[in-house]
Structure formats: structure tokens, C-alpha cells
Tab-separated table of C-alpha atoms and ligand atoms in Angstrom:
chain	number	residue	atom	x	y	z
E	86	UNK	CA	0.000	0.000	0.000
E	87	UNK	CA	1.061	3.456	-0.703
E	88	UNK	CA	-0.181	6.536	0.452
E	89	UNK	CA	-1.884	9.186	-1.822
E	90	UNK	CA	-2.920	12.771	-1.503
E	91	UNK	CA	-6.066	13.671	-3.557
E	92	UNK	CA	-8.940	15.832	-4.198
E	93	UNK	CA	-12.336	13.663	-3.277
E	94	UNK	CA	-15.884	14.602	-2.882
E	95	UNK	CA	-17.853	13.018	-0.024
E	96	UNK	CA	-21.173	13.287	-1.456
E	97	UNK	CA	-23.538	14.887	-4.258
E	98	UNK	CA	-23.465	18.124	-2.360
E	99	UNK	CA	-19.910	18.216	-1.650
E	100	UNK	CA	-17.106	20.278	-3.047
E	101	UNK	CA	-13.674	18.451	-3.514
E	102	UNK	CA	-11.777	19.395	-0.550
E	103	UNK	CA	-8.072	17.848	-0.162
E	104	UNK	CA	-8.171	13.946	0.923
E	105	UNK	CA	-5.831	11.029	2.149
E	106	UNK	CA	-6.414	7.717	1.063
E	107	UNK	CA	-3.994	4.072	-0.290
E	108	UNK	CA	-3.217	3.019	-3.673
E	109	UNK	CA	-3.121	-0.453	-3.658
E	110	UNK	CA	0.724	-2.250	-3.463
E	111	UNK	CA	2.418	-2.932	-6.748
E	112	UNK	CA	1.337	-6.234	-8.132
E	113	UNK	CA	3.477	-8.264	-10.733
E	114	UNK	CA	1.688	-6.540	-13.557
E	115	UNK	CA	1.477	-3.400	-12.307
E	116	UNK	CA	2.936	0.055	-12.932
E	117	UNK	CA	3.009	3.235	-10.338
E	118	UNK	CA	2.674	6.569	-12.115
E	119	UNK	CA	3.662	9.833	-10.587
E	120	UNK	CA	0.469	12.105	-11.865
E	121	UNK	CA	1.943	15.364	-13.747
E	122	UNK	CA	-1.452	16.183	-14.862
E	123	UNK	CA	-5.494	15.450	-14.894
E	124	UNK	CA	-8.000	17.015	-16.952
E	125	UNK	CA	-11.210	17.881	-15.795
E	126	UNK	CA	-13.805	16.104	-18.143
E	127	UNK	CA	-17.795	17.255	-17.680
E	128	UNK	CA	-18.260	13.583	-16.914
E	129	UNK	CA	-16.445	14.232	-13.626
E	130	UNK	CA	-18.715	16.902	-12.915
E	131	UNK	CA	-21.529	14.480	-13.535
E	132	UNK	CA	-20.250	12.115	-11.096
E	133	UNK	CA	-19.114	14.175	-8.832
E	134	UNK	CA	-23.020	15.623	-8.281
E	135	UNK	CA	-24.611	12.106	-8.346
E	136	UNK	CA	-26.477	13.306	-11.950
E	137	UNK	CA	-26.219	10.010	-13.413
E	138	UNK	CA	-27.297	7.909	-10.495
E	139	UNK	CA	-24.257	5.727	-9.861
E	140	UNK	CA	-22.061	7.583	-7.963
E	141	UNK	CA	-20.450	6.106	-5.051
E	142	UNK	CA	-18.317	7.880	-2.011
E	143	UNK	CA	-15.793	9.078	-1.238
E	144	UNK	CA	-14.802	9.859	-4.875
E	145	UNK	CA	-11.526	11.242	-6.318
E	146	UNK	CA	-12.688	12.092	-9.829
E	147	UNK	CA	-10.246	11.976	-12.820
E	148	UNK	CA	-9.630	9.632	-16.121
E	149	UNK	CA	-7.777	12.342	-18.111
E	150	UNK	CA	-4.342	11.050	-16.381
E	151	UNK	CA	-0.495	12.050	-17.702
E	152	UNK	CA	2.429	11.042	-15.453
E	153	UNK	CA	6.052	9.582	-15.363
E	154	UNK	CA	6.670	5.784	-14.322
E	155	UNK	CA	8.044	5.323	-11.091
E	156	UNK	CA	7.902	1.521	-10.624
E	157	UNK	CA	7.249	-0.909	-12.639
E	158	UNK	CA	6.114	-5.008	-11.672
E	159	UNK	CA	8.674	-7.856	-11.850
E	160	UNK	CA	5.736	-9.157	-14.950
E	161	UNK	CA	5.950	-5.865	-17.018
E	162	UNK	CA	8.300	-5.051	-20.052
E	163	UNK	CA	6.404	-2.456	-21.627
E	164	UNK	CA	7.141	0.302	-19.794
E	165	UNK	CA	10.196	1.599	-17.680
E	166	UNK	CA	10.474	3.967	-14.924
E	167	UNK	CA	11.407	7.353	-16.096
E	168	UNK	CA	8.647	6.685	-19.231
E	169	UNK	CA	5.626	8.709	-20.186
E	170	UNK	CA	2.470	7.114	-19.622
E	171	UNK	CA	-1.501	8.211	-19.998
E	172	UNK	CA	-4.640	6.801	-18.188
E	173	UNK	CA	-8.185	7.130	-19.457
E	174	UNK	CA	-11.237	5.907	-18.534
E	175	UNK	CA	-10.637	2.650	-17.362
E	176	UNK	CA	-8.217	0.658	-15.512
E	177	UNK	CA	-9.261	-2.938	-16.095
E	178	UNK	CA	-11.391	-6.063	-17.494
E	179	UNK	CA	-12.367	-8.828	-17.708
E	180	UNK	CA	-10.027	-9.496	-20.372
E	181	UNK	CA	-11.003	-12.636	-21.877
E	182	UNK	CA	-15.038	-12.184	-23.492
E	183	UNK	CA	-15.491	-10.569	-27.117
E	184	UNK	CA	-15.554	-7.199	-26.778
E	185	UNK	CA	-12.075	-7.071	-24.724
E	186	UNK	CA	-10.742	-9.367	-26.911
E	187	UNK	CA	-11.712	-7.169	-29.691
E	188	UNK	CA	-10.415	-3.940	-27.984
E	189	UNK	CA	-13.419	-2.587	-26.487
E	190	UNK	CA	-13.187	-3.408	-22.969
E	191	UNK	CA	-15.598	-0.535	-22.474
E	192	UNK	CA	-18.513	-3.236	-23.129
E	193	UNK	CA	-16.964	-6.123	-21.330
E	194	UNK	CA	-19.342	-8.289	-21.582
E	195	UNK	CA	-18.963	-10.200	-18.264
E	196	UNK	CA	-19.939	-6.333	-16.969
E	197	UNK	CA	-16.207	-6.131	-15.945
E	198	UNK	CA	-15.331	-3.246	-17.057
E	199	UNK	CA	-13.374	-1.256	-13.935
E	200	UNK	CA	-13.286	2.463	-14.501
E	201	UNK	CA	-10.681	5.075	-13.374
E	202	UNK	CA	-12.550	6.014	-10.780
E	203	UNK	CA	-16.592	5.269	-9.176
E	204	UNK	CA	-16.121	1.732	-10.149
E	205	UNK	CA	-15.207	-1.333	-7.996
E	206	UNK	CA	-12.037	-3.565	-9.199
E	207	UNK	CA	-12.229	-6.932	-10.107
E	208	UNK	CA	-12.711	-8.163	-6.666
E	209	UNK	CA	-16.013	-6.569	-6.756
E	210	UNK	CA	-15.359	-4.290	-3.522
E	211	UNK	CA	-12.454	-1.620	-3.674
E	212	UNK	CA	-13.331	1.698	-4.885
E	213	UNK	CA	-11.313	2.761	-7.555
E	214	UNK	CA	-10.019	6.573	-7.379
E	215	UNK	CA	-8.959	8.596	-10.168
E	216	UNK	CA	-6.613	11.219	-11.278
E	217	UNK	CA	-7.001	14.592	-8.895
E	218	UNK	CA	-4.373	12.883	-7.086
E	219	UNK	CA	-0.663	12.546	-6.781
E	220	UNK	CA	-0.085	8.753	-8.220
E	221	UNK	CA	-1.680	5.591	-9.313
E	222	UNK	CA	-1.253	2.277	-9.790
E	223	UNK	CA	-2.946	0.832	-12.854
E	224	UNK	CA	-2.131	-2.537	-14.294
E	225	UNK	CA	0.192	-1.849	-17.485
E	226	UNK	CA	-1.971	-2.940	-19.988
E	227	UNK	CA	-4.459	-0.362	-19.031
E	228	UNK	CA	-1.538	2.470	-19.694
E	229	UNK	CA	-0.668	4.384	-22.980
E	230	UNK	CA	2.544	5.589	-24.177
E	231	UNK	CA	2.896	9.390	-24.785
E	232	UNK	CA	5.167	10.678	-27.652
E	233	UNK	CA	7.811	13.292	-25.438
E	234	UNK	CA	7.300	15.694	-28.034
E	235	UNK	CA	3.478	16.455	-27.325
E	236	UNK	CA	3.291	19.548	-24.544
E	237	UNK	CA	2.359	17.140	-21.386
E	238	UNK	CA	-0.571	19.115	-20.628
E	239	UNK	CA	-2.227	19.404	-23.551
E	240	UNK	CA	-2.085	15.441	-23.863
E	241	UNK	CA	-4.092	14.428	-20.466
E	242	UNK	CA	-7.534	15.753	-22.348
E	243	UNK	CA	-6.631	13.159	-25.445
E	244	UNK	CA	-7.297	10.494	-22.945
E	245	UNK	CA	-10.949	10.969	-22.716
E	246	UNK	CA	-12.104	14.054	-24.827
E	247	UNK	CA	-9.532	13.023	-27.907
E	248	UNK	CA	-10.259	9.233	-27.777
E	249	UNK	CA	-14.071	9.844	-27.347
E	250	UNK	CA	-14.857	11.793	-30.474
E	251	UNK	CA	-11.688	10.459	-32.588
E	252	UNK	CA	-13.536	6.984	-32.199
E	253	UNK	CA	-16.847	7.918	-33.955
E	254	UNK	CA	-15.121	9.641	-36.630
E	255	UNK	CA	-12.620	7.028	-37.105
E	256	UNK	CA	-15.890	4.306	-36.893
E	257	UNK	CA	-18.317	6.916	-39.539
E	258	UNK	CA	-14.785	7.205	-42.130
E	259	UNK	CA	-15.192	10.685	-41.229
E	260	UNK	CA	-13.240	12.952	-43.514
E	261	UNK	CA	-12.406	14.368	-46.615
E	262	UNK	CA	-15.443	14.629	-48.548
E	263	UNK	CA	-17.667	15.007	-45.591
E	264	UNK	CA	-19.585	17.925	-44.263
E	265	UNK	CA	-19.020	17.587	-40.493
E	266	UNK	CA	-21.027	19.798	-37.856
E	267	UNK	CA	-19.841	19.512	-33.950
E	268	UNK	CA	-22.567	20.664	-31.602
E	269	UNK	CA	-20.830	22.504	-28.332
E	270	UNK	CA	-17.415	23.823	-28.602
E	271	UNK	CA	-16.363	22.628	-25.416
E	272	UNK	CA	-13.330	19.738	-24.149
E	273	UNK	CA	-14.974	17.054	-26.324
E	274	UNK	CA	-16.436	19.238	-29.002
E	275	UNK	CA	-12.615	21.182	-29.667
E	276	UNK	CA	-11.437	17.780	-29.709
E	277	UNK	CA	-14.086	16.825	-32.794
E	278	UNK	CA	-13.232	19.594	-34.954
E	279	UNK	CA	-9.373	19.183	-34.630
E	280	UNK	CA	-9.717	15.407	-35.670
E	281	UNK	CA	-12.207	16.377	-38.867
E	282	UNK	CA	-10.303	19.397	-39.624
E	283	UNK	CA	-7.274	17.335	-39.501
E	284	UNK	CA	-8.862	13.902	-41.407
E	285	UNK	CA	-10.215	16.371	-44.317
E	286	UNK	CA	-13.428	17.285	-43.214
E	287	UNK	CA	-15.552	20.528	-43.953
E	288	UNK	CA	-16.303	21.458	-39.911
E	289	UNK	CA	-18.994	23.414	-39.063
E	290	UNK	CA	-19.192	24.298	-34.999
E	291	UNK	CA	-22.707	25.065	-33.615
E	292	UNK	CA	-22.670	26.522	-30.462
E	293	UNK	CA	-24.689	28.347	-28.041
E	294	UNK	CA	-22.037	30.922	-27.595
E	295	UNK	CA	-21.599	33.440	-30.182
E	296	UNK	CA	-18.235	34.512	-28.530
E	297	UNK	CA	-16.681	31.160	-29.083
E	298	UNK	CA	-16.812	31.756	-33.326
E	299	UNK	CA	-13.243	33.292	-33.897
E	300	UNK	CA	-11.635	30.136	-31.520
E	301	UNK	CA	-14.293	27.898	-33.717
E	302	UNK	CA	-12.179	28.950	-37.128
E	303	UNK	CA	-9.096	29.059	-35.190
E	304	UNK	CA	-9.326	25.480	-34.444
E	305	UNK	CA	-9.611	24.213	-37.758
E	306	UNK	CA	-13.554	24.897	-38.376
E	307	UNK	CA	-14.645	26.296	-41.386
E	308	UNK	CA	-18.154	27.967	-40.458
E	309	UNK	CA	-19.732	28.520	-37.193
E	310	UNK	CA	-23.502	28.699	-36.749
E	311	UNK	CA	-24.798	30.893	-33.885
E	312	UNK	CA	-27.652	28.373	-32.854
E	313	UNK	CA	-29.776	30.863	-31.236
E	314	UNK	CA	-30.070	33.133	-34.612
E	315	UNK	CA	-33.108	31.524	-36.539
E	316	UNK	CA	-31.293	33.103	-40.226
E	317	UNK	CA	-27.558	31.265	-39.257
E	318	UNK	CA	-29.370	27.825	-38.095
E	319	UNK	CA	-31.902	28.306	-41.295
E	320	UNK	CA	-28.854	28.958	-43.543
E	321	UNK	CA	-27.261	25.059	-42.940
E	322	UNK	CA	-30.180	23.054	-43.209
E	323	UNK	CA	-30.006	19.625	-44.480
E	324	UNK	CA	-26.361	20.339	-45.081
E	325	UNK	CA	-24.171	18.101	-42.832
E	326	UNK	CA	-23.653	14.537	-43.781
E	327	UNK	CA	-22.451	14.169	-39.857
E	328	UNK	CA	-22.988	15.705	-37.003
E	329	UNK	CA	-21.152	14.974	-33.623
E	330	UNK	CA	-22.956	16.393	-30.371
E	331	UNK	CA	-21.438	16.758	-27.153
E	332	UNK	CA	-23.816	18.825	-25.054
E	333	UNK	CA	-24.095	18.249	-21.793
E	334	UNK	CA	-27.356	19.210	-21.328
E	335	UNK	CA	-30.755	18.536	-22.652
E	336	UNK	CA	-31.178	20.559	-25.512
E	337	UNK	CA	-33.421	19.783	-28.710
E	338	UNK	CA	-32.486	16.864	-30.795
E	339	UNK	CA	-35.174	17.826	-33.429
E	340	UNK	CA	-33.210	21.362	-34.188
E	341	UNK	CA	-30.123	19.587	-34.921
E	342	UNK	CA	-32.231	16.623	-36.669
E	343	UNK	CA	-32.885	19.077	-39.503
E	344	UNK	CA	-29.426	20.766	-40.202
E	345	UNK	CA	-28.813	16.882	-41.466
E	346	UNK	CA	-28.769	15.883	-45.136
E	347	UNK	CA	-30.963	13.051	-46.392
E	348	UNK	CA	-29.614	10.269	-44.333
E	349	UNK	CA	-27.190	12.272	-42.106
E	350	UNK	CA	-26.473	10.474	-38.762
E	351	UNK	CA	-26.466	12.432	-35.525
E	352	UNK	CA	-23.507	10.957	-33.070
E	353	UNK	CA	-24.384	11.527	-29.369
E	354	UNK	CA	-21.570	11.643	-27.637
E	355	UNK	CA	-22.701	14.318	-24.989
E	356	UNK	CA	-24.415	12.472	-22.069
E	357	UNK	CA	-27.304	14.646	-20.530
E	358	UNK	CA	-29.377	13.636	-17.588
E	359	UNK	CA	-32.476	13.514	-19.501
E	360	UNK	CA	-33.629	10.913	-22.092
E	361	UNK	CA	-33.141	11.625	-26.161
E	362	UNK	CA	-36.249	13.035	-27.006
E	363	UNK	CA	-37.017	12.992	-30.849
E	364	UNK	CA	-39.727	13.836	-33.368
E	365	UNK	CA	-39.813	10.566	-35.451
E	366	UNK	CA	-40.793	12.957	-38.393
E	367	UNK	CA	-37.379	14.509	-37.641
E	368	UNK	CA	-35.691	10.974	-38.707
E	369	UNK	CA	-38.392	9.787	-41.119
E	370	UNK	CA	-37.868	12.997	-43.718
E	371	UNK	CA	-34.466	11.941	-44.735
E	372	UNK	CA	-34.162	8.638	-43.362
E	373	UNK	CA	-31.749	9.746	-40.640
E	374	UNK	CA	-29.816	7.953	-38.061
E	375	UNK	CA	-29.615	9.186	-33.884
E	376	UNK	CA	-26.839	7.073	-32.425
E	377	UNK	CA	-23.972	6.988	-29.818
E	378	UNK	CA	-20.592	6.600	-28.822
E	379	UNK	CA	-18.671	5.300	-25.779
E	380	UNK	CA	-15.184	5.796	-25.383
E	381	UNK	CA	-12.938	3.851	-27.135
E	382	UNK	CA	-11.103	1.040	-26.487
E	383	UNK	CA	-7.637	0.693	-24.983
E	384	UNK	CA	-6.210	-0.574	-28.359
E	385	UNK	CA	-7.796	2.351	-29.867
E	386	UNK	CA	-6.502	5.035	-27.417
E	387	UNK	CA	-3.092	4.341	-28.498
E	388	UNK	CA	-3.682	4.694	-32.182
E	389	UNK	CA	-5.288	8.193	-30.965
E	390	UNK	CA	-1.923	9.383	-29.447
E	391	UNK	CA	-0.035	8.152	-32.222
E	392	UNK	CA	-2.171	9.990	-34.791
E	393	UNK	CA	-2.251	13.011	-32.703
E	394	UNK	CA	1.959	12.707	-32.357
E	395	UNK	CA	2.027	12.264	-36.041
E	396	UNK	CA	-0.468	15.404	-36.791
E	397	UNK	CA	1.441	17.902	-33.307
E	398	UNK	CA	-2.754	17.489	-31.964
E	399	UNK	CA	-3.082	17.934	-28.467
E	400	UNK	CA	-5.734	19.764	-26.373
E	401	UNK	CA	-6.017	23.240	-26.001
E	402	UNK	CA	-5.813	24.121	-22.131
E	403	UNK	CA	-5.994	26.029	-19.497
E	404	UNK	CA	-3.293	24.960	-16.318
E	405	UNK	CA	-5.224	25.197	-12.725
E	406	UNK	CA	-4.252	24.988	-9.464
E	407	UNK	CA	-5.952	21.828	-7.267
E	408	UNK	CA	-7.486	24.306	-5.183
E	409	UNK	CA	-9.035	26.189	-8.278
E	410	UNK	CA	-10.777	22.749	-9.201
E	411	UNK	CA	-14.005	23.732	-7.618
E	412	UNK	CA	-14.133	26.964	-9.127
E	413	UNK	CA	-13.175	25.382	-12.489
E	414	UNK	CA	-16.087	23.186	-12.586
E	415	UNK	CA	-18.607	26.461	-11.949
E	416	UNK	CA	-16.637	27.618	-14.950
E	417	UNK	CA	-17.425	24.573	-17.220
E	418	UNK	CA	-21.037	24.477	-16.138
E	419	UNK	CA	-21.126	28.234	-17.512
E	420	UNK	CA	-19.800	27.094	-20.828
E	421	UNK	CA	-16.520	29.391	-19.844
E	422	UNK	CA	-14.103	26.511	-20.564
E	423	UNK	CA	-10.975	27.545	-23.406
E	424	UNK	CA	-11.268	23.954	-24.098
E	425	UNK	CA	-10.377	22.080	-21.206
E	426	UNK	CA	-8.934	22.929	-17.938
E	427	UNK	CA	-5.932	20.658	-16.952
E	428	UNK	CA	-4.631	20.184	-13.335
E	429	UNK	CA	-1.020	20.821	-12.094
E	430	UNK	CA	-1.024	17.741	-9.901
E	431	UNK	CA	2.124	19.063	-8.375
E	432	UNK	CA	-0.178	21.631	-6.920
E	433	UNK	CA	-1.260	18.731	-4.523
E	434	UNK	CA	1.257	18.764	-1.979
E	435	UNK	CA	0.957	20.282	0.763
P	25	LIG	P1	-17.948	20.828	-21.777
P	25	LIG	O1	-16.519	21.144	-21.899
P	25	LIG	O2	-18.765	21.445	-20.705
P	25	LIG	O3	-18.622	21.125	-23.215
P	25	LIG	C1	-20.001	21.029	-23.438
P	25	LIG	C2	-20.416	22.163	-24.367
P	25	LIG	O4	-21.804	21.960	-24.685
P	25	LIG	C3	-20.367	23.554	-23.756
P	25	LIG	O5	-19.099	24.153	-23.815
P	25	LIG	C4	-21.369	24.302	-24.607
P	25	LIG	O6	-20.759	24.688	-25.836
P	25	LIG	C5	-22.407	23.233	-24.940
P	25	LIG	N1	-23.597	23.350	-24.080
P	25	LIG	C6	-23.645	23.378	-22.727
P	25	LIG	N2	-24.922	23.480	-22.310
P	25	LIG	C7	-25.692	23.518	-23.421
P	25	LIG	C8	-27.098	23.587	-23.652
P	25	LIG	N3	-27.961	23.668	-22.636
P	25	LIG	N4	-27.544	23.600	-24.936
P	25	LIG	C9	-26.680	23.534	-25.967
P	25	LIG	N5	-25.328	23.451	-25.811
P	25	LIG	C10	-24.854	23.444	-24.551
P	25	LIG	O7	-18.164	19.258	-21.580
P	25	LIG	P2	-17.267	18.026	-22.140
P	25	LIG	O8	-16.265	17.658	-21.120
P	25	LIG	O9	-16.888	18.314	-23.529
P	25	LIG	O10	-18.359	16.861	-22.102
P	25	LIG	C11	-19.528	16.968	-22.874
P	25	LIG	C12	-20.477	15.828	-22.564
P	25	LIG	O11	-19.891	14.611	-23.028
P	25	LIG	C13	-20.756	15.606	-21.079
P	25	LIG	O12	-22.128	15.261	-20.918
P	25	LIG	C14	-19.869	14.423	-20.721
P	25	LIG	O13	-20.344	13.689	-19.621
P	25	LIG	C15	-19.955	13.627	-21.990
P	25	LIG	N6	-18.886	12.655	-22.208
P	25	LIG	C16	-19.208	11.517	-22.862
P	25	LIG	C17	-18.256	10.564	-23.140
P	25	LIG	C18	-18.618	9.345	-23.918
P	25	LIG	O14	-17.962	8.312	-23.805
P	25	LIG	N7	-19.658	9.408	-24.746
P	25	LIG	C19	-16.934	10.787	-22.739
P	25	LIG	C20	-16.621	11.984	-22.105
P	25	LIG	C21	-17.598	12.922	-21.841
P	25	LIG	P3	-21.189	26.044	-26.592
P	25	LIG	O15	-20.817	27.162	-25.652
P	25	LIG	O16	-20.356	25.989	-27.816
P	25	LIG	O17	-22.656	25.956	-26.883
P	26	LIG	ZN1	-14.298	12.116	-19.681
């Protein structure tokens, strides 16, 4: 056992305050990771305030994870101490059904799946805690290697926000060709129009937040649709072949539903608290397609950071403080994020 110093809430009321707690001792396939750096991913926020119904206490949120090795297990040959590694959003599985055989241990089948953090490991009773902390100990197949090249902080977002929308557009062939639109320009949603901007798409953000269009372009977009003026949203409809939504909150599927070409497909990727609501006029005229997207799998991940190595991608951030986390997440929840805010987890000490 090792001790760690971390940022935890206590319940769905609770602000993260500083907090104690182990890591469990370093197992044969295990590797310890000194945490430079955690992002802070809306799904944290989620947890964090019990909005999704699962959350369990104490917990240290976090799955956006950077760090160096430290120690590695007497079964591990994949990575060294001194190396860079990355965590995401989960730690473990059940490792032999077919979806983690395939690489997406994000639907283990056996319902094994053990994330970063507000998930029980495989012995069905230890809390798992994530990244507002100092270190971790994650089992090495779990970890990613980080290209040195990539500015550290700009990498932990990849882990969730970069591997959750490159996966859809990866799945959809998104690209050149394609008439993308990105609903939200926030972590995930800056994250979506770097990888189509950067795979050849035409990227259109639509966003709630007229101030956000100059950073929209910047980013690699090519228009930016104001959604609250009725002659901008009126302008691009039936135009995108895609469309990749990340909003955190409910918000109306229909609108969107209708910026879509004949037989566009609307990717959910955004997780709000209430259920999809649609017309099912908005998907007959056109034959459209409402899905979703989880993740990605570990295998995945990697090809992520090796793509975004290759292409000099990584997040746009901005550095905090652990004790500015709580007034960070009033921040995101404002839609004030420039596009994700990244912890200095050397700020812990003390
Ligand atoms: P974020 O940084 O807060 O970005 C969300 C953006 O959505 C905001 O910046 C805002 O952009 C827009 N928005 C917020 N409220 C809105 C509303 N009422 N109507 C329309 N647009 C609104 O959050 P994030 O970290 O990117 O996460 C986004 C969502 O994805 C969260 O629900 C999170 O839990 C989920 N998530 C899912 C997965 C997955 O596996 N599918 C993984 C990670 C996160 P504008 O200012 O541009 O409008
Ligand atoms: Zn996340």
C-alpha cells in the first residue's frame, strides 16, 4: 500500500476538498505513475453531483491522467520507470469475453469493465479513485505511451475528450469529402473539430455561444452557426452529412435533426441527464440515423496518441491549481471553458 494525496468529494453536495487515502501495493503486472497532470472532463462533474445515479463515495474524480513511471512489476516489459504514460477511462477487465478481446473493454461483456474512478475492481469491492491525485497504480496494460514531443498538458484531455470523439469519426470514415457539424465547442467538441479538420473534413461548430466563433475557425472549423439566430441555423439546413454532439445538457435533438442531409447520422456523444427526445418525423424525412458513442477502447486510445503525435494534436488548455478545481467546474457548467482545464497535480502537496 502506498499513500496518496487527492482531491475527493464526499457526497452529491460536496465540493472536492483535499483527501488522504492508499493506492493499492504494486502487483506483478502493475505500474506506479507519478500524476503530472489530470484534466477535468464534464463527466467528472456528472459524477461528482450524483447526476447520473451511480455515484459512489468518497470519490476522487479523474480519467484524463499524464504522469512519469516510477515503478514498474517484476511481470511488465512495456514500460520503464522514467517513461511517459496516460490513463483514461478505465483501468481494467475482464479481459477474456469478445468485446475485450476485440479492444473494447468498455462493453466487457462479463460487466467487468473497472473504470478510473466510481467503479469497484475486479474483486467486486475496492473503490477505484482517479486522477485529482498525486499517483496511481494501474495494471500496465491499461496504460498508454505518450510521444515526449506532445506539450504534457495538452495530452491528459486526449485520454478521454480526444479518444471519445476520434472513435466515432474514425468508426463513420469521417473525412475528406464530408460535411461535419460539432454541436458545443467545449473539451470534447474542440477535440471533434481538430480530428475532422485534420482527417479532411468541412467542420462546421454550432454553439450556443456566439463569442466562441473566432476560436471555432481558429481550431480548424470552417463555419460557425450561432444556434440561437433563426437566419444562421436556417442557412445550414439539411447540409451536414455528420454531425457529432457533445452537449451536456438537454437541448433539442429535433433542431439539430434538420441541419442533417438526407440520411445524415447524428452521433451523441454528450451524455445529458435527460432521455433523447425525438420527433420521429425529424428521422423519417431523410431517413436519418440518432446514435452513440462510448469511449474507445484501450487498443484504440493508443492509435489516438499516435495519430495526434504524427499530426502535433493535443488539447487546447488552461493549467489550474488543485485548489481552483471547484471553481473550475462552476466555470465549465457556464460554458466558460478555453477547451479544457488541466490540473497541475504538483499543486497537490501540501
Ligand atoms: P464541456 O466542456 O462542458 O462542453 C459542453 C459544451 O456543450 C459547452 O461548452 C457548450 O458549448 C455546450 N452546451 C452546454 N450546455 C448547453 C445547452 N444547454 N444547450 C446547448 N449546448 C450546450 O463538456 P465536455 O467535457 O466536452 O463533455 C460533454 C459531454 O460529453 C458531457 O455530458 C460528458 O459527460 C460527456 N462525455 C461523454 C463521453 C462518452 O464516452 N460518450 C466521454 C466523455 C464525456 P457552446 O458554448 O459551444 O454551446
Ligand atoms: Zn471524460
Amino acid at each position: 500500500m502506498s499513500q496518496a494525496r487527492g482531491y475527493a468529494v464526499h457526497n452529491d453536495k460536496d465540493t472536492l476538498k483535499p483527501w488522504n487515502f492508499e493506492r493499492r501495493a504494486l502487483g506483478k503486472d502493475d505500474v506506479s505513475l507519478e500524476i503530472k497532470y489530470c484534466g477535468i472532463c464534464h463527466s467528472d462533474i456528472h459524477q461528482a453531483r450524483g447526476e447520473w445515479g451511480n455515484s459512489m463515495y468518497p470519490m476522487v474524480p479523474g480519467h484524463e491522467i499524464v504522469g512519469v513511471v516510477t515503478a514498474v512489476g517484476s511481470g511488465v516489459s512495456t514500460f520503464k520507470p522514467g517513461m511517459l504514460a496516460g490513463i483514461g477511462c478505465m483501468v481494467d477487465s475482464c479481459g477474456h469475453c469478445d468485446s475485450c478481446r476485440s479492444g473494447h473493454e468498455q462493453f466487457c461483456r462479463d460487466g467487468k469493465t473497472v473504470y478510473t474512478y466510481n467503479s469497484y475492481e475486479l474483486d467486486g469491492k475496492t473503490l477505484t479513485f482517479g486522477g485529482y491525485s498525486d499517483h496511481i497504480v494501474c495494471k500496465a496494460s491499461f496504460l498508454l505511451h505518450i510521444d515526449e514531443r506532445l506539450y504534457l498538458p495538452g495530452v491528459a484531455p486526449l485520454l478521454c475528450a480526444g479518444i471519445t470523439t476520434y472513435s466515432p469519426i474514425r468508426r463513420y470514415g469521417i473525412g475528406k469529402g464530408h460535411k461535419l457539424a460539432v454541436v458545443g465547442l467545449g473539451g470534447l467538441g474542440h477535440m471533434a473539430v481538430k480530428f475532422g479538420a485534420a482527417l479532411g473534413a468541412e467542420v462546421t461548430v454550432l454553439s450556443t455561444s456566439a463569442s466562441k466563433r473566432e476560436d471555432a475557425l481558429r481550431l480548424g472549423a470552417s463555419g460557425f452557426v450561432h444556434t440561437s439566430n433563426k437566419s444562421e441555423t436556417k442557412a445550414v439546413a439539411g447540409s451536414f452529412d455528420f454531425t457529432i454532439d457533445t452537449v451536456s445538457a438537454p437541448h433539442p435533438y429535433d433542431a439539430y435533426l434538420r441541419m442533417l442531409k438526407p440520411g445524415g447520422i447524428h452521433i451523441c456523444v454528450g451524455i445529458p441527464t435527460e432521455p433523447i427526445a425525438v420527433n420521429s418525423f425529424s428521422l423519417l424525412d431523410g431517413n436519418k440515423s440518432i446514435t452513440a458513442s462510448s469511449i474507445g477502447g484501450i487498443a484504440e486510445t493508443q492509435e489516438m496518441l499516435d495519430f495526434c503525435a504524427a499530426n502535433g494534436i493535443t488539447s487546447d488548455v488552461e493549467v489550474i491549481s488543485a485548489s481552483d478545481v471547484n471553481a473550475a467546474y462552476e466555470r465549465v457548467l457556464r460554458s466558460d471553458v478555453k477547451y479544457r482545464f488541466v490540473i497541475d497535480c504538483k499543486t497537490l502537496a501540501g
